[in-house]
XYZ file of C-alpha atoms in Angstrom:
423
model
C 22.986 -44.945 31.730
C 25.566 -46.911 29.847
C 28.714 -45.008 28.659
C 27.676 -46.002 24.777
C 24.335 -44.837 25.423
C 25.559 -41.715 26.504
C 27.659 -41.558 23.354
C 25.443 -42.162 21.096
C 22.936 -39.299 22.307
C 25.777 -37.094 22.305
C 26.264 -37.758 19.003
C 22.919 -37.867 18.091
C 22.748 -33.946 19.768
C 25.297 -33.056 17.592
C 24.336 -34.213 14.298
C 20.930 -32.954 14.648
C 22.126 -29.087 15.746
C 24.325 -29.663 12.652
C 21.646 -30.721 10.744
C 19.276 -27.612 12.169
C 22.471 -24.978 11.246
C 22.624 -26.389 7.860
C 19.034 -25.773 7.337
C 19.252 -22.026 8.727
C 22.307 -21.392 6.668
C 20.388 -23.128 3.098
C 17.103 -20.485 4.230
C 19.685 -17.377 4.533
C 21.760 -18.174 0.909
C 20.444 -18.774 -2.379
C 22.892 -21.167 -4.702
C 23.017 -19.519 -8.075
C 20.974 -22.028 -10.038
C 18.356 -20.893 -8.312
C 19.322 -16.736 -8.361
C 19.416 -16.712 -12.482
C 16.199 -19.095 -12.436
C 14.099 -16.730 -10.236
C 16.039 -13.618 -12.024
C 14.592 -14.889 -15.361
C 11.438 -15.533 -14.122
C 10.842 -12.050 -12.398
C 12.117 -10.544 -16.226
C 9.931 -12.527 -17.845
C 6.826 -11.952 -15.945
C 7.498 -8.118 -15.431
C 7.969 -8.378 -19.972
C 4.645 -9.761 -20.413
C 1.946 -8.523 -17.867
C 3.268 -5.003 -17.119
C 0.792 -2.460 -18.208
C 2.209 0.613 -17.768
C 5.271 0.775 -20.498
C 6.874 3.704 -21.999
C 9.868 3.323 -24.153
C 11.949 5.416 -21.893
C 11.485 2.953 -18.660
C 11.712 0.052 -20.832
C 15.013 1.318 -21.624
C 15.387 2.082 -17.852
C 14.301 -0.996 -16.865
C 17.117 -2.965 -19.154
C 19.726 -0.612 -17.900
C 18.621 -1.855 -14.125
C 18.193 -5.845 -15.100
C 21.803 -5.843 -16.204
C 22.876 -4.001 -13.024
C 20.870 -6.331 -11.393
C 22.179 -9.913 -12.697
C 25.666 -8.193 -11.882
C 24.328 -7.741 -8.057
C 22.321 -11.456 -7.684
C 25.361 -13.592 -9.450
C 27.843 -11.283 -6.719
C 26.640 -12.988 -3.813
C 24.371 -15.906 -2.524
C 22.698 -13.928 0.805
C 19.213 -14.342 0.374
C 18.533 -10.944 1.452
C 21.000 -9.567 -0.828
C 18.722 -11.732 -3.887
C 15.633 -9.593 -1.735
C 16.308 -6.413 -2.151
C 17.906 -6.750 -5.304
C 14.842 -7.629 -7.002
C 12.834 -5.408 -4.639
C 14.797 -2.540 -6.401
C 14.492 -3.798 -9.813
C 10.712 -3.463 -9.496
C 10.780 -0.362 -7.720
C 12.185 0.953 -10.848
C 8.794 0.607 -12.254
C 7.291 3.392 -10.291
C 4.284 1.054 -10.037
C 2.088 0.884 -6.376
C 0.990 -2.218 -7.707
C 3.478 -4.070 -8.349
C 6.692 -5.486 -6.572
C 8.561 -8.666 -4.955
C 7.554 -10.576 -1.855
C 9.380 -12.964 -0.166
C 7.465 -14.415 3.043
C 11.639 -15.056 4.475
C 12.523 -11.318 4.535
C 9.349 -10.572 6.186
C 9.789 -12.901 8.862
C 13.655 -12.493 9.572
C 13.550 -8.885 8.994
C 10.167 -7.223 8.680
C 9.933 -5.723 12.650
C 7.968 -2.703 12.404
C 9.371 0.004 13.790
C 6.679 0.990 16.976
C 5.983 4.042 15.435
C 4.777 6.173 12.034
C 5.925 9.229 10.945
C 4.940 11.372 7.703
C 6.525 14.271 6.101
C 3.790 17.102 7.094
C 4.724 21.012 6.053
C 8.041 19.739 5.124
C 8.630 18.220 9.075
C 8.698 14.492 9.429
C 6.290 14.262 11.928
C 5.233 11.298 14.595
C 1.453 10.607 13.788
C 1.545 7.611 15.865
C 3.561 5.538 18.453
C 4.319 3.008 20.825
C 8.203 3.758 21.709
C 8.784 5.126 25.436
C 9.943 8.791 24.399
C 8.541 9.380 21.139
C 5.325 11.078 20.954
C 2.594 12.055 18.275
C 3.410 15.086 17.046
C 7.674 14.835 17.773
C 9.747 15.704 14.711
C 12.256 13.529 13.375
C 15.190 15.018 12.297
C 17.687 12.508 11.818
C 18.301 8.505 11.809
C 21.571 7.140 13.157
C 23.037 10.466 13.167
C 21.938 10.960 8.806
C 19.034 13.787 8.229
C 15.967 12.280 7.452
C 15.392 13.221 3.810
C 19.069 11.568 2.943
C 17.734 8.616 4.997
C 14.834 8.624 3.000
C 16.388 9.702 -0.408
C 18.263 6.305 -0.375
C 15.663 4.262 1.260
C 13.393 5.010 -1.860
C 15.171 3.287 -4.302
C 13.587 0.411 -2.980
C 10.113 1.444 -2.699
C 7.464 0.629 -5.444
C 5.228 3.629 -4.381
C 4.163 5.526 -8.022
C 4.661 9.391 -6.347
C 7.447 10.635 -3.819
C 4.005 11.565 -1.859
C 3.537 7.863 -1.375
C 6.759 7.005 -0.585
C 7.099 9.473 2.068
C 3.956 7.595 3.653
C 4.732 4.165 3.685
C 8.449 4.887 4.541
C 7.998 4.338 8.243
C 5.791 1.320 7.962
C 8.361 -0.540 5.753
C 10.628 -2.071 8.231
C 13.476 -3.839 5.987
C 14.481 -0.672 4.834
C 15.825 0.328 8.643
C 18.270 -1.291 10.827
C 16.999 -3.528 13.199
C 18.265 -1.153 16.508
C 18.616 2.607 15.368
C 18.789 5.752 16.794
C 16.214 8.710 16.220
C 17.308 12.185 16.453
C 14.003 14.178 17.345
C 14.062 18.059 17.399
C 15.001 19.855 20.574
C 18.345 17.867 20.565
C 16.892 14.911 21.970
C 17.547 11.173 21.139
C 15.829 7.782 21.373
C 17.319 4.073 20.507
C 14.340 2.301 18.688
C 15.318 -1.689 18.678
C 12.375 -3.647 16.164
C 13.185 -6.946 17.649
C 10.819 -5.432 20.624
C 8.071 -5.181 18.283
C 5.461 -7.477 17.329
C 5.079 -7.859 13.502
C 1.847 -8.440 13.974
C 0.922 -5.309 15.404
C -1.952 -4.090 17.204
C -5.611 -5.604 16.160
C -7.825 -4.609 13.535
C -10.589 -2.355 15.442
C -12.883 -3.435 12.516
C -15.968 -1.269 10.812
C -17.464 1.240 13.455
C -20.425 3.463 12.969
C -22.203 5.933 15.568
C -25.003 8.571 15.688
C -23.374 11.905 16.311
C -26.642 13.823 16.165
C -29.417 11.650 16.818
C -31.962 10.866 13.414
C -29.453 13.467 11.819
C -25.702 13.124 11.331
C -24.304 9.526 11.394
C -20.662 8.479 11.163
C -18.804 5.114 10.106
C -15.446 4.362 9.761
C -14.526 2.087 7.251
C -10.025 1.563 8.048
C -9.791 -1.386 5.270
C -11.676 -3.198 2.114
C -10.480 -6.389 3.557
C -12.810 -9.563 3.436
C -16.759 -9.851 3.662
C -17.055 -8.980 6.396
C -15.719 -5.518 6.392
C -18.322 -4.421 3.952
C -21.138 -6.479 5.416
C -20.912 -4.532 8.636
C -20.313 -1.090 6.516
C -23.597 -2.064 4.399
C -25.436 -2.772 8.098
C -24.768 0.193 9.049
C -25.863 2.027 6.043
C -28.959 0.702 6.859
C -29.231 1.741 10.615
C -28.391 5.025 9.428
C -30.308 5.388 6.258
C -32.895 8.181 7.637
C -29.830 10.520 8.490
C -29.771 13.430 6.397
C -26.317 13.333 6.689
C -23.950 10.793 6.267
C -19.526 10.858 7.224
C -17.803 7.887 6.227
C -14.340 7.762 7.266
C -11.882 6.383 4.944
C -8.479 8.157 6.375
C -6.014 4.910 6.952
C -7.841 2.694 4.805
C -5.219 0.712 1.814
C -6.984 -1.371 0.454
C -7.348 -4.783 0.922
C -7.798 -8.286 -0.182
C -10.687 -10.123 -2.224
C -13.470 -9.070 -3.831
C -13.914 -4.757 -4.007
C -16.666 -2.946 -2.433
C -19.298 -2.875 -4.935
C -22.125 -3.706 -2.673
C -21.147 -0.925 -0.541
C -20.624 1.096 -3.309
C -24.325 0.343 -4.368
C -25.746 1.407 -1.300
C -24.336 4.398 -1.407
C -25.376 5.389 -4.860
C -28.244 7.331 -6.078
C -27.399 8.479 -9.231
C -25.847 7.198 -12.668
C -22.112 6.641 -12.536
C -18.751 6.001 -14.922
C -16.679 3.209 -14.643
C -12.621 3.536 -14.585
C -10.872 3.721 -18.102
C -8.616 0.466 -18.370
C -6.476 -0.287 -20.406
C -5.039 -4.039 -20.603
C -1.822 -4.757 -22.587
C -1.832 -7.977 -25.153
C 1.538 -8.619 -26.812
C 1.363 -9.511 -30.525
C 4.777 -10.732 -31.953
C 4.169 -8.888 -35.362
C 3.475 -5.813 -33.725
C 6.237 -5.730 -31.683
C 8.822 -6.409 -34.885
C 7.075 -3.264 -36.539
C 8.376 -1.497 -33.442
C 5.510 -1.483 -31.195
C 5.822 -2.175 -27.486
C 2.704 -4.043 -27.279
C -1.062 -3.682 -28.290
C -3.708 -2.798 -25.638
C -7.270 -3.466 -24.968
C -9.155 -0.337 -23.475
C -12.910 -0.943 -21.601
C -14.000 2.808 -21.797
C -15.967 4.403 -19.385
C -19.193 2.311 -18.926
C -22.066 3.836 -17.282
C -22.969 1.511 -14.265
C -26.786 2.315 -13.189
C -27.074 1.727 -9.195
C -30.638 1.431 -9.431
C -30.945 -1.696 -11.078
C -28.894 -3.562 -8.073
C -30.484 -4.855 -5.133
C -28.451 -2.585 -2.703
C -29.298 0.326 -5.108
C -29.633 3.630 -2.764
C -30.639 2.637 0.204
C -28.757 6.156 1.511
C -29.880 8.653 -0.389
C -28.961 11.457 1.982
C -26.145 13.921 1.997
C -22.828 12.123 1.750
C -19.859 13.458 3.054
C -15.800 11.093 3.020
C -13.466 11.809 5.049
C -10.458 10.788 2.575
C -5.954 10.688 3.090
C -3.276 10.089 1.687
C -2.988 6.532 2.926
C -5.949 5.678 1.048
C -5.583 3.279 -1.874
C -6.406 0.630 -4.477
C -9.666 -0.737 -3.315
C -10.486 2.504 -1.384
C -9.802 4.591 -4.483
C -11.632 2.228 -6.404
C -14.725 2.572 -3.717
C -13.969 6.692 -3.872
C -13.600 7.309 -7.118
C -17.211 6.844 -8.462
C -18.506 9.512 -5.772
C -15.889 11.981 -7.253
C -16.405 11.870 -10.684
C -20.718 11.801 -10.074
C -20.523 14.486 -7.683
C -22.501 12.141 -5.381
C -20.212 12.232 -2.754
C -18.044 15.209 -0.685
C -14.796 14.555 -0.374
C -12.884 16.511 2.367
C -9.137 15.939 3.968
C -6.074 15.027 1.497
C -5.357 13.557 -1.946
C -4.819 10.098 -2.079
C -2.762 7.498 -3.010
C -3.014 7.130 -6.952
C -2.278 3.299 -7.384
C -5.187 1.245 -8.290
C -4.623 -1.984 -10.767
C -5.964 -5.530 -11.582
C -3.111 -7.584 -10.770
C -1.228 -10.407 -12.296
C 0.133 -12.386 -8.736
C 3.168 -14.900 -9.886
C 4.490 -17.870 -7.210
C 7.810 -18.548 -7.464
C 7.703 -20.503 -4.694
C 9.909 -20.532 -1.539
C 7.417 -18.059 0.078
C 8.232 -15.822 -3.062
C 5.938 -13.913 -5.221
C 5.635 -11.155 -7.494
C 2.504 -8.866 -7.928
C 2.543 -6.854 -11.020
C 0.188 -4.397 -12.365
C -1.860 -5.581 -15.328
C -3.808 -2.687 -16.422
C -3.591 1.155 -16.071
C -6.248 3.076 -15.002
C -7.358 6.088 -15.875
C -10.154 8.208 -14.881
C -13.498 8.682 -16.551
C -12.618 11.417 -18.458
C -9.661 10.065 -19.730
C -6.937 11.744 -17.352
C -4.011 10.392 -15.716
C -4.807 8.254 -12.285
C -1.549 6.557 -10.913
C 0.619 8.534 -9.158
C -2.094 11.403 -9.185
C -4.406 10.352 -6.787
C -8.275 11.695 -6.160
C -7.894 15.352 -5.134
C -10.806 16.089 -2.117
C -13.270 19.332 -2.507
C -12.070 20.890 0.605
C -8.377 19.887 0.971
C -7.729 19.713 4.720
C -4.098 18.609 5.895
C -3.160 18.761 9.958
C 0.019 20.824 11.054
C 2.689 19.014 13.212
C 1.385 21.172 15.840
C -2.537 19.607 15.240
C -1.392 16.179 15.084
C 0.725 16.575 18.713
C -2.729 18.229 20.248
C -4.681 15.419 18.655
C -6.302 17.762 16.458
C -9.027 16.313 14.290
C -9.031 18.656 11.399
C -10.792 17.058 9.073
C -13.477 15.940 11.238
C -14.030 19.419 12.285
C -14.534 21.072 8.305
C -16.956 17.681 8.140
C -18.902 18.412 11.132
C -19.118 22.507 9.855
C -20.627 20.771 6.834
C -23.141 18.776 8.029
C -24.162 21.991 9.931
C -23.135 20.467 13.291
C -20.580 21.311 16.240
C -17.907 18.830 18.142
C-alpha cells in the first residue's frame, strides 16, 4: 500500500469518527431554537386538549411553565430539555398524560432488575432478577438516602394522579435512578444494582392463560394486558372453553392497560345483564366564554345504558364471575372492570386500582418526541369522582411483606374460598 493511500484512509478514519462524535453530541444537546419551539408546542397542546382544569392548577401550571422556560433556555442537554418537560406535565397530576422522548428511553431507560412497592408502610421486593435481592426483602435506603426521601423527590417527575400510583410505578421507571446504585435492604445488608446489565426489553410477555382448576366447575384465566387482538381473542376463546363452569376467576392483577382498540368484545362475553357507560366529559374552548371568565366549555355523554344482549358475543358466560383485581391495574383494565362493578355482575376481590382512565389526544413533535394528554375526564356512573380514586374491590385483600417473601397468594386463596373450592 502506497504511503498516500495510507494517508488518505487515515484521514478518511478520522473525519468519519469526527463526523460520528458530532452526530452523538447533536442527539445529546438541543440548540435553543428548537427548546422554545418544542416548549411552546408542549404549552400549547397541554392549553387546548387538557380535560381536567381547575383554576387553582391552571394557576399552578403557569407558575411551573415560567420555572420551566427558566430551566430549558439554562442549558442545551437533551436530557435536561427531558425531564424538564417530564416535570411540567407531572404537575398535572394526570395518569394520562405526559412527555415521551424515544432518546431518553434508549440512553437512559435500563430497568432496574427488580420491583418493589410500598406494602404496610415497608418498601417491599415483589419481584427480581438481581443476585442478592429477593421477593419479599425490604428496601430501606438508595445510595445511602431512606427510601421515602428517595421517592419524595423522585415524584416530582411522575404523572401518576394518586401518591398510591406513584409508589407503584416508582421502581419500574428507570430514568428517575442512577444508572449503578446502591440498595440498602433491612438487616444491614447492601447490594450494588448497575441497569446497564439489564435488558430494556425485559422478560417476554407470557400472553393470555386459562386452566380448569376444578374440572366442569371452577375455571381460571389470566388476562396480564389489553394489548392488541390478540390478547382478547385468546381471553374470548377461552370464555368459551369454559362457559359451562359455574364459576369463573379472571385474573387481572399486573394488567395496565394497553394499546388499540379496548376490550369490548370481551367485555360482551362476559355480560349478562344491562350495564352504564362511564360519565365523560370532553372540554371545547369557546373564545367568548373564556373572556366572560370561563376556563372552557365541556361536552358531557352521560351514563348510557349499553344492553349486552343485543351483541353477538352477548353472555356467552353467564356463570358466577369472580376478578382478581390490583393496584397496577389501569386504563383499559379499569375500563374492562368498571362495568362489572357498577352492575354488580362481577366480584371483585384483591386491591383498589389505579384510577387513570382517559381518551387521549397523542401529539408528535418529532425527534422520537411525543406528548399524550388526557382529553376527557371520567367519572363513574353515578356521577362520582374516578381519577386518582380507583375501583375499590368487595373483599379488599392486600399481601404482607411477609406473604409476598413466602410466595403467598392471598388473593387467590379468598377467590378459591369463594368459589367454594380449596388450593
Amino acid at each position: 500500500m502506497s504511503i498516500s493511500r495510507s494517508i488518505g484512509i487515515a484521514c478518511l478514519s478520522v473525519m468519519l469518527t469526527v463526523e460520528a462524535s458530532s452526530q452523538v453530541d447533536r442527539a445529546q444537546t438541543l440548540p435553543a431554537p428548537q427548546r422554545v419551539y418544542l416548549a411552546s408546542r408542549i404549552y400549547s397542546a397541554v392549553e387546548q386538549y387538557f380535560a381536567g382544569w381547575t383554576p387553582e392548577l391552571r394557576k399552578q401550571v403557569d407558575e411551573t411553565y415560567q420555572q420551566y422556560l427558566t430551566n430549558v433556555l439554562g442549558s442545551d442537554q437533551r436530557r435536561a430539555f427531558d425531564m424538564a418537560s417530564i416535570r411540567l406535565l407531572a404537575t398535572l397530576h394526570s395518569g394520562h398524560t405526559d412527555f415521551r422522548d424515544s432518546w431518553l428511553d434508549d440512553s437512559d431507560g435500563m430497568p432496574l432488575g427488580f420491583d418493589a412497592r410500598d406494602l404496610d408502610g415497608k418498601w417491599t421486593v415483589t419481584t427480581s432478577g438481581v443476585p442478592g435481592i429477593s421477593q419479599g426483602d425490604v428496601v430501606e435506603t438508595i445510595d445511602g438516602k431512606p427510601i421515602q426521601q428517595f421517592f419524595d423527590n423522585a415524584r416530582r417527575y411522575m404523572a401518576d394522579s394518586s401518591a398510591r400510583a406513584q409508589e407503584t410505578d416508582l421502581f419500574s421507571t428507570g430514568y428517575l435512578f442512577p444508572r449503578k446504585f446502591v440498595v440498602g435492604l433491612s438487616g444491614n445488608s447492601s447490594v450494588t444494582v448497575d441497569r446497564a446489565q439489564h435488558s430494556s426489553a425485559g422478560p417476554g410477555e407470557p400472553g393470555v392463560t386459562g386452566r380448569w382448576i376444578q374440572d366442569r366447575a371452577i375455571a381460571y384465566i389470566k388476562i396480564p394486558a389489553f394489548d392488541g387482538v390478540t390478547y382478547q381473542a385468546k381471553a374470548i376463546d377461552l370464555v368459551h372453553e369454559f362457559k359451562s363452569a359455574s364459576v369463573l376467576i379472571i385474573d387481572l392483577r399486573g394488567n395496565p392497560g394497553g394499546r388499540g382498540d379496548p376490550p369490548r368484545e370481551l367485555q360482551m362475553a362476559l355480560m349478562n345483564t344491562p350495564y352504564r357507560s362511564w360519565i365523560e366529559t370532553d372540554p371545547t374552548m369557546i373564545g367568548r366564554l373564556s373572556t366572560m371568565g370561563y376556563l372552557q366549555a365541556s361536552v358531557s355523554s352521560g351514563a348510557l345504558w349499553v344492553h349486552p344482549e343485543g351483541r353477538p358475543e352477548g353472555g356467552i358466560f353467564r356463570g358466577r364471575l369472580l376478578l382478581l383485581v390490583d393496584r397496577v391495574c389501569a386504563s383499559y383494565c379499569e375500563d374492562f372492570l368498571m362495568p362489572f362493578k357498577t352492575s354488580g355482575r362481577g366480584t371483585l376481590i384483591g386491591e383498589t386500582t389505579a384510577g387513570t382512565y382517559a381518551q387521549t389526544v397523542s401529539l408528535d413533535l418529532g425527534d422520537g418526541m411525543s406528548v399524550l394528554i388526557a382529553a376527557t375526564v371520567e367519572r363513574f356512573p353515578d356521577g362520582s369522582d374516578f381519577e386518582g380514586v380507583g375501583i375499590k374491590p368487595d373483599f379488599p385483600v392486600s399481601s404482607t411483606p411477609v406473604e409476598v417473601g413466602n410466595g403467598t397468594d392471598s388473593c387467590m386463596r379468598k377467590a378459591l374460598q369463594l368459589a367454594g373450592a380449596s388450593e
